[in-house]
Amino acid sequence: MDRGEMIRHLAEIVGAENVLSSDMDLELYSYDASLDKARPDLVVLPDSTDHVSRVMALAHREHIPIVARGSGTNLTGGSVPVKGGIVVHFSRMNRILEIDLANRTATVEPGVITLDLQSAVLKRGFVYAPDPASQKVSTLGGNFSENSGGPHCLKYGLTSNHILGAQMVLDDGTVFWTGGKALDNPGYDLTGLFVGSEGTLALATRLILKLIPAAEAVKTMLAVFETIEDGANTVSAIIAEGIIPATLEMMDNIVMRAVQETIDVGFPLDAACVLIIELDGMRDGLEEKAEKIMEICRRNRVRDFKLAQDEAQRAVLWSGRKGAFGAVGRVRPSYMCCDGTVPRTKLPRVLAKVMEAGRKYDLPIGNVFHAGDGNLHPLIMFDDRDPDEVKRVHLLGSEILKICAEAGGTISGEHGVGLEKLKETHLVFCHADLEFERRVKQAFDPKGIMNPGKMIPEPDCAT
Amino acid sequence: MTNPQDRFQDLAPSIGESSIRTDPETVAAYAVDGMRPGAVVFPKDTQAVAHIVAYANRKGLAVVPTGSGTKIDRGNPPRRFDLVVCLSRMDHMIDVDTANLTLTVEAGVKFRDIQARLATEDDRCYLPLEDLETEAGEVVCSEREHRGSFLPIDAPWGDRATVGGIIASNSSGPRRLLYNHPRDVIIGVRFVSPTGAIVGMGGKTVKNVSGYDISKLMVGSMGTLGILCETTLRLLPLPERMETLLAAFDRLSDAAAFSDGILAGRLLPAAVEVMNRRAAAGFGSNQWPGAGDAPYVVAVALEAFDQAVARMKRDAASLADECGARDQTVLDEHRHGGFWLQAGNLTPAAARKYPGLVAAKLTYEMSRWKEIAALAETTLSAAGIAHTYMAHSGIGIGKINLLLAENGGQTASTAIDALNTLLDGCRRAGGNLVVQRAPARLKPKLNIWGAAGGDAAVTRRLKDHLDPNGIMCPGRFVGGL
């Protein structure tokens, strides 16, 4: 089928105005938040499950790659159409279909912006817990595909723990439901398999999300330390005390300075790191636990400790963390956000090695990360106009993942494998592991049209 | 294929002669739904499991894995059945990392041994330690962290079940309200695939998106996608205080008002369990004369910081009064542990007295629980079937035991009709009904896995790809997979 005919067929399904094919359009859909780039052949904007199903059936018949896209905030190239084909952009499927508080669920289309859903349920006293940093922009469908994390994962788990079911469309257009509002439907946990599968198995067109009651009370604290070790030891000591905070976030000196230069949040420019600690739950006992945490911080030579007294102060304490990524842009024109995870107790040693690697490649690294669950986000700062620097960035990124894997961790905590980490999968998987993944993939996508070239390396580069 | 010994002899060089048992006594002890395997093998490590499965795959032998055998009754009778792989010898705790709150164990490790290992120096433990009968091995206790931690799964058969079986069957109990279920606790697996390959996914980090979440696929797959050999799980710090409030009610509507009231507020109980008189009488209520012959008892598990437990106890007690509780009491930490352990053991305890017992798990949208509880009550009472009923409030799961002494003739057909009525009711409420235990000769007449879901075709596709020769538990799972 030639291109013109394909456009006509797709236009019959979604309407001519919802098939994008101009040079400019294709350029706009050629990248996401990663460093990769590739143009699709066409872009379609479906408005219903039926649209998606018919587009898929057509693509299946014609052997055309299908790449789903939400807001394109992916950090590993998951939404970059490396093999061309059709990008299915879910922007029009952005309806919150139902908020069912009696069953503590929300049913949404995949194009709903994460924060929009969160704001809608919070008004009614409920929370959808996964809170990726991109929540203002990212879509729930994207969160589903990538199994997104966020600061509150420490206590509440990842996206996967908050998805009860989904309507899925297979490669050939077959529509079916997995999971539902009732739990434990007998059979395989296909929902659990689809979450985080990066659009390589099937596409979700409706999601059933789990809602939880908003916490009665929140205590937010900020602690500044002279050394990274003191900060990291504080993290371990809090958990050893039997306290699981909702979040334990850390920023190092480079990031603190960048933030302080952008907005005055009162960070001392010469401290080594800052911890943001948030407790939530029933109000009873929280005060005592906050005092306990202060005591632990003191024991670990805290330099400065603040406890937010109200919502306004809480917002100030968080503003530094939330503005961190943006502020880093002041240091160098570009940054690459790495994403590795290690067992929490390995953090100080791993961080030291990461910084050493940065010196080796002569690139500054800032660290802003989820210390509570051992999820590092080294930000490699560079100038994307300097090809030599770009080359070193990739080498350094790879080396950081190797450091994480060697420490008993993994190469991706919450960003996925996508394109960027294909070559590092061998650090954590052996031949048999990857072969098993390929079998799973083949069971769903025998023609290999679902987001091809992602997540699982081709057999020959696996060894 | 005549002499059973000959059929399995080839395995001896790779896993050791002593690991293969074909004597009639052993084989009879591992029968499934009355069918005896040709042999029972006891691998000592993952490598041995891989040898066994690769061999079975080559020869087309049908394999059923087992641990303590607590849930071996689940599922349809096997379509074919040659070999039992018993993981009881794979009982090593590989890595107990309480600082990171993760645990890596072999699949044959018992749930109770894990909890004992994680107890505090002064024996504060998630399970009541002295209630646990010690069988061959003593309860393991070493390297305890001062504060104590626990594996946050509320597993039935808590004193016998192995961790592998708990995961393979996705077992959970009432305290799932607070702690979720095995799928949310598991962060890594190492298993032998149906073709005999050793596959590992996930690891010691809670966040991990480096590949497909195969751990989740293994949870609840009932041994049909491979044999789970090792698993890494998340731990939690031991709650500061653990107590249970029991309240007795004369009417279901009062018990419901109480449990709904608790869940509607700002309290965070670990479980809110509504049970009928026979369920309550099956365990624990003899410790509490106040319940008397009250038709309904609601048990509220409180596991939290000291102050939070104190408030929940206060608020729940006054709410129980408002809802017309006939009596109420509080169980201290030790009795609390015993109460919930026995709650999880209700089915096996009752089955000792009622050999024809049929156990079922009812699922439904959580808001529909009263309707389903009432349906169960009227249907089973009309059928004249004595039964226990337990509803896990706030989760949407109910568990019933039909207390049948035998299962012949009229009783059987009455029970089957009643279960079909309940299945229809659960379907209308968005859920399903799974028969978790039934005498073998009743099974062919029952919808063991309830009504087929919309994902049946996809499930089959996946199974056929991963187990091309159909050797793992053939016939036993959903849709006769």
Coordinates of C-alpha atoms in Angstrom, one line a residue, chain A residues 100 102-104 146-147 149-151 153-158 160-163 170-172 176-179 181-198 200-201 210 213-217 236 239-244 281-286 288-289 292 339 341-346 370 373 375 408-417 425 428-430 432-433 436-446 455-456, chain B residues 97-101 145 147 170 172 176-177 180-181 183-185 191 193-195 197-214 216-222 224-225 234-238 240 263-269 304-309 311-312 314 361 363-368 394-397 427 429-434 449-451 453-455 458-468 477-478 481:
Chain A
D100 CA -16.1 5.8 41.5
A102 CA -17.5 3.8 46.5
N103 CA -15.1 1.4 44.9
R104 CA -12.1 3.7 45.1
E146 CA 6.7 3.1 31.5
N147 CA 5.7 2.0 35.0
G149 CA 7.8 6.2 39.7
G150 CA 8.1 9.4 41.7
P151 CA 9.0 10.7 45.1
C153 CA 7.0 5.5 45.6
L154 CA 9.0 4.8 48.7
K155 CA 5.8 4.3 50.7
Y156 CA 3.1 3.9 48.1
G157 CA 4.8 1.9 45.3
L158 CA 5.0 2.5 41.6
S160 CA 2.0 -0.8 38.7
N161 CA 0.8 -1.0 42.2
H162 CA -2.0 1.4 41.4
I163 CA -3.5 0.0 38.2
L170 CA -3.6 -6.2 20.5
D171 CA -1.5 -5.9 17.4
D172 CA -4.3 -7.2 15.2
F176 CA -10.1 -7.1 25.5
W177 CA -10.1 -6.2 29.2
T178 CA -7.6 -7.4 31.8
G179 CA -8.3 -7.0 35.5
K181 CA -12.6 -3.1 39.7
A182 CA -12.9 -6.4 41.4
L183 CA -9.6 -7.9 42.5
D184 CA -7.9 -11.2 41.8
N185 CA -9.6 -12.3 38.6
P186 CA -8.2 -15.8 38.1
G187 CA -5.7 -16.1 35.3
Y188 CA -2.3 -14.5 34.6
D189 CA -1.6 -11.0 35.9
L190 CA -1.6 -9.6 32.4
T191 CA -2.2 -6.1 33.8
G192 CA 1.0 -6.4 35.7
L193 CA 2.8 -7.5 32.6
F194 CA 1.5 -4.7 30.4
V195 CA 2.4 -2.0 32.9
G196 CA 6.0 -1.0 32.1
S197 CA 6.0 -2.9 28.8
E198 CA 6.7 0.3 26.9
T200 CA 5.8 -3.3 22.9
L201 CA 3.0 -5.8 23.7
K210 CA -6.8 2.7 42.3
P213 CA -7.9 8.3 50.8
A214 CA -5.7 11.4 51.2
A215 CA -3.5 11.3 54.3
E216 CA -5.0 12.9 57.3
A217 CA -1.7 14.7 58.2
S236 CA 19.2 4.5 56.6
I239 CA 14.2 3.5 58.1
A240 CA 16.1 1.4 60.8
E241 CA 14.0 3.2 63.3
G242 CA 10.9 1.6 61.8
I243 CA 9.7 4.8 60.1
I244 CA 8.8 4.7 56.4
G281 CA -0.7 9.1 57.6
M282 CA -2.9 9.4 60.6
R283 CA -2.1 12.5 62.6
D284 CA -1.6 10.5 65.8
G285 CA 2.1 9.8 66.5
L286 CA 3.3 11.9 63.5
E288 CA 6.6 12.3 67.9
K289 CA 8.0 10.7 64.7
K292 CA 12.5 11.4 66.3
D339 CA 18.3 6.6 36.1
T341 CA 18.8 2.1 41.3
V342 CA 20.8 0.4 44.0
P343 CA 20.0 -1.1 47.4
R344 CA 19.6 1.9 49.7
T345 CA 22.6 1.1 51.9
K346 CA 24.9 1.2 48.9
H370 CA 14.9 9.4 45.6
D373 CA 14.4 3.8 47.5
N375 CA 16.9 5.5 42.9
G408 CA 23.5 -5.1 43.0
G409 CA 21.2 -2.6 41.5
T410 CA 19.6 -2.1 38.2
I411 CA 19.9 0.0 35.0
S412 CA 16.5 1.6 35.2
G413 CA 14.5 2.6 38.2
E414 CA 11.6 4.5 36.6
H415 CA 12.6 5.6 33.1
G416 CA 12.5 2.3 31.3
V417 CA 14.9 0.8 28.8
T425 CA 20.6 -4.7 29.4
V428 CA 21.5 -7.2 34.5
F429 CA 20.2 -10.0 32.2
C430 CA 21.7 -13.1 30.9
A432 CA 18.1 -16.9 29.0
D433 CA 16.4 -13.9 30.6
F436 CA 12.3 -15.4 27.9
E437 CA 11.4 -11.8 27.3
R438 CA 11.5 -12.3 23.5
R439 CA 9.1 -15.3 23.9
V440 CA 6.7 -13.1 25.8
K441 CA 7.0 -10.5 23.2
Q442 CA 6.4 -13.0 20.4
A443 CA 3.3 -14.3 22.1
F444 CA 1.7 -10.9 21.7
D445 CA 3.4 -9.4 18.7
P446 CA 4.5 -12.2 16.3
M455 CA 13.3 -2.6 25.4
I456 CA 14.8 -5.9 24.4
Chain B
D97 CA 18.9 -7.6 54.3
T98 CA 16.9 -5.8 57.0
A99 CA 18.7 -2.5 56.5
N100 CA 17.4 -2.4 52.9
L101 CA 14.2 -4.1 53.9
E145 CA 17.5 -6.4 63.9
R147 CA 13.5 -3.0 65.7
N170 CA -1.2 -15.2 45.0
S172 CA -3.7 -13.1 50.7
R176 CA -4.3 -7.0 52.5
L177 CA -6.4 -3.9 53.2
N180 CA -1.7 -5.2 49.6
H181 CA -0.9 -8.7 48.3
R183 CA 2.1 -9.0 43.6
D184 CA 2.9 -5.7 45.3
V185 CA 5.6 -7.2 47.6
F191 CA 12.6 -19.5 38.1
S193 CA 10.9 -21.9 32.5
P194 CA 8.9 -24.7 31.1
T195 CA 11.7 -25.4 28.6
A197 CA 16.0 -22.4 31.3
I198 CA 16.9 -20.6 34.4
V199 CA 15.4 -17.1 34.2
G200 CA 16.0 -14.2 36.6
M201 CA 14.2 -10.9 36.6
G202 CA 14.1 -8.0 39.1
G203 CA 16.2 -7.8 42.2
K204 CA 16.9 -6.0 45.4
T205 CA 15.5 -2.6 44.4
V206 CA 11.9 -1.6 44.8
K207 CA 12.0 0.5 41.6
N208 CA 13.0 -1.6 38.6
V209 CA 11.8 -1.1 35.0
S210 CA 14.7 -2.8 33.2
G211 CA 12.5 -5.3 31.4
Y212 CA 9.1 -6.9 31.4
D213 CA 7.7 -7.3 34.9
I214 CA 7.9 -11.1 34.8
K216 CA 4.1 -10.2 38.3
L217 CA 3.4 -12.8 35.6
M218 CA 4.7 -15.5 38.0
V219 CA 2.4 -14.4 40.8
G220 CA -0.8 -16.4 40.8
S221 CA 0.2 -18.5 37.8
M222 CA -0.2 -21.7 39.8
T224 CA 1.7 -23.2 34.9
L225 CA 4.5 -20.9 33.6
R234 CA 10.0 -6.2 50.3
L235 CA 9.9 -6.1 54.0
L236 CA 8.4 -3.6 56.4
P237 CA 9.4 -2.5 59.9
L238 CA 7.4 -4.4 62.5
E240 CA 5.0 -0.6 66.9
L263 CA -13.5 2.5 56.4
A264 CA -15.2 5.8 55.6
G265 CA -13.2 7.7 58.3
R266 CA -9.6 8.7 58.5
L267 CA -8.5 5.5 60.4
L268 CA -6.1 3.1 58.7
P269 CA -6.8 -0.3 60.1
A304 CA 0.5 1.0 63.5
F305 CA 2.3 3.5 65.7
D306 CA 1.4 3.4 69.4
Q307 CA -0.7 6.6 69.2
A308 CA -2.5 5.7 66.1
V309 CA -3.5 2.3 67.5
R311 CA -6.9 6.4 68.7
M312 CA -8.2 3.7 66.3
R314 CA -11.0 4.5 70.9
K361 CA -13.4 -17.3 47.2
T363 CA -14.7 -11.4 44.4
Y364 CA -16.8 -8.4 43.6
E365 CA -16.7 -4.6 43.4
M366 CA -15.9 -3.7 47.0
S367 CA -19.0 -1.5 47.4
R368 CA -21.3 -4.5 46.7
G394 CA -12.6 -2.6 51.9
I395 CA -11.1 -5.2 49.5
G396 CA -14.0 -6.8 47.8
I397 CA -13.2 -10.4 48.7
R427 CA -20.5 -11.8 38.1
A429 CA -21.2 -7.5 41.0
G430 CA -18.3 -7.3 38.6
G431 CA -16.4 -10.3 40.0
N432 CA -16.1 -14.0 40.0
L433 CA -16.1 -17.1 42.2
V434 CA -13.2 -19.5 42.5
W449 CA -12.1 -21.0 38.2
G450 CA -15.5 -19.3 37.8
A451 CA -16.6 -17.7 34.6
G453 CA -12.7 -13.6 31.5
G454 CA -12.3 -11.5 28.4
D455 CA -8.6 -12.3 28.4
V458 CA -4.6 -14.0 25.2
T459 CA -3.9 -16.1 28.2
R460 CA -3.8 -19.2 26.1
R461 CA -1.6 -17.6 23.5
L462 CA 0.9 -16.7 26.2
K463 CA 0.8 -20.1 27.8
D464 CA 1.3 -21.8 24.4
H465 CA 4.4 -19.7 23.7
L466 CA 6.0 -20.1 27.1
D467 CA 5.2 -23.8 27.5
P468 CA 5.0 -25.2 24.0
F477 CA -5.6 -23.8 35.6
V478 CA -8.2 -21.3 34.2
L481 CA -4.7 -24.5 30.4

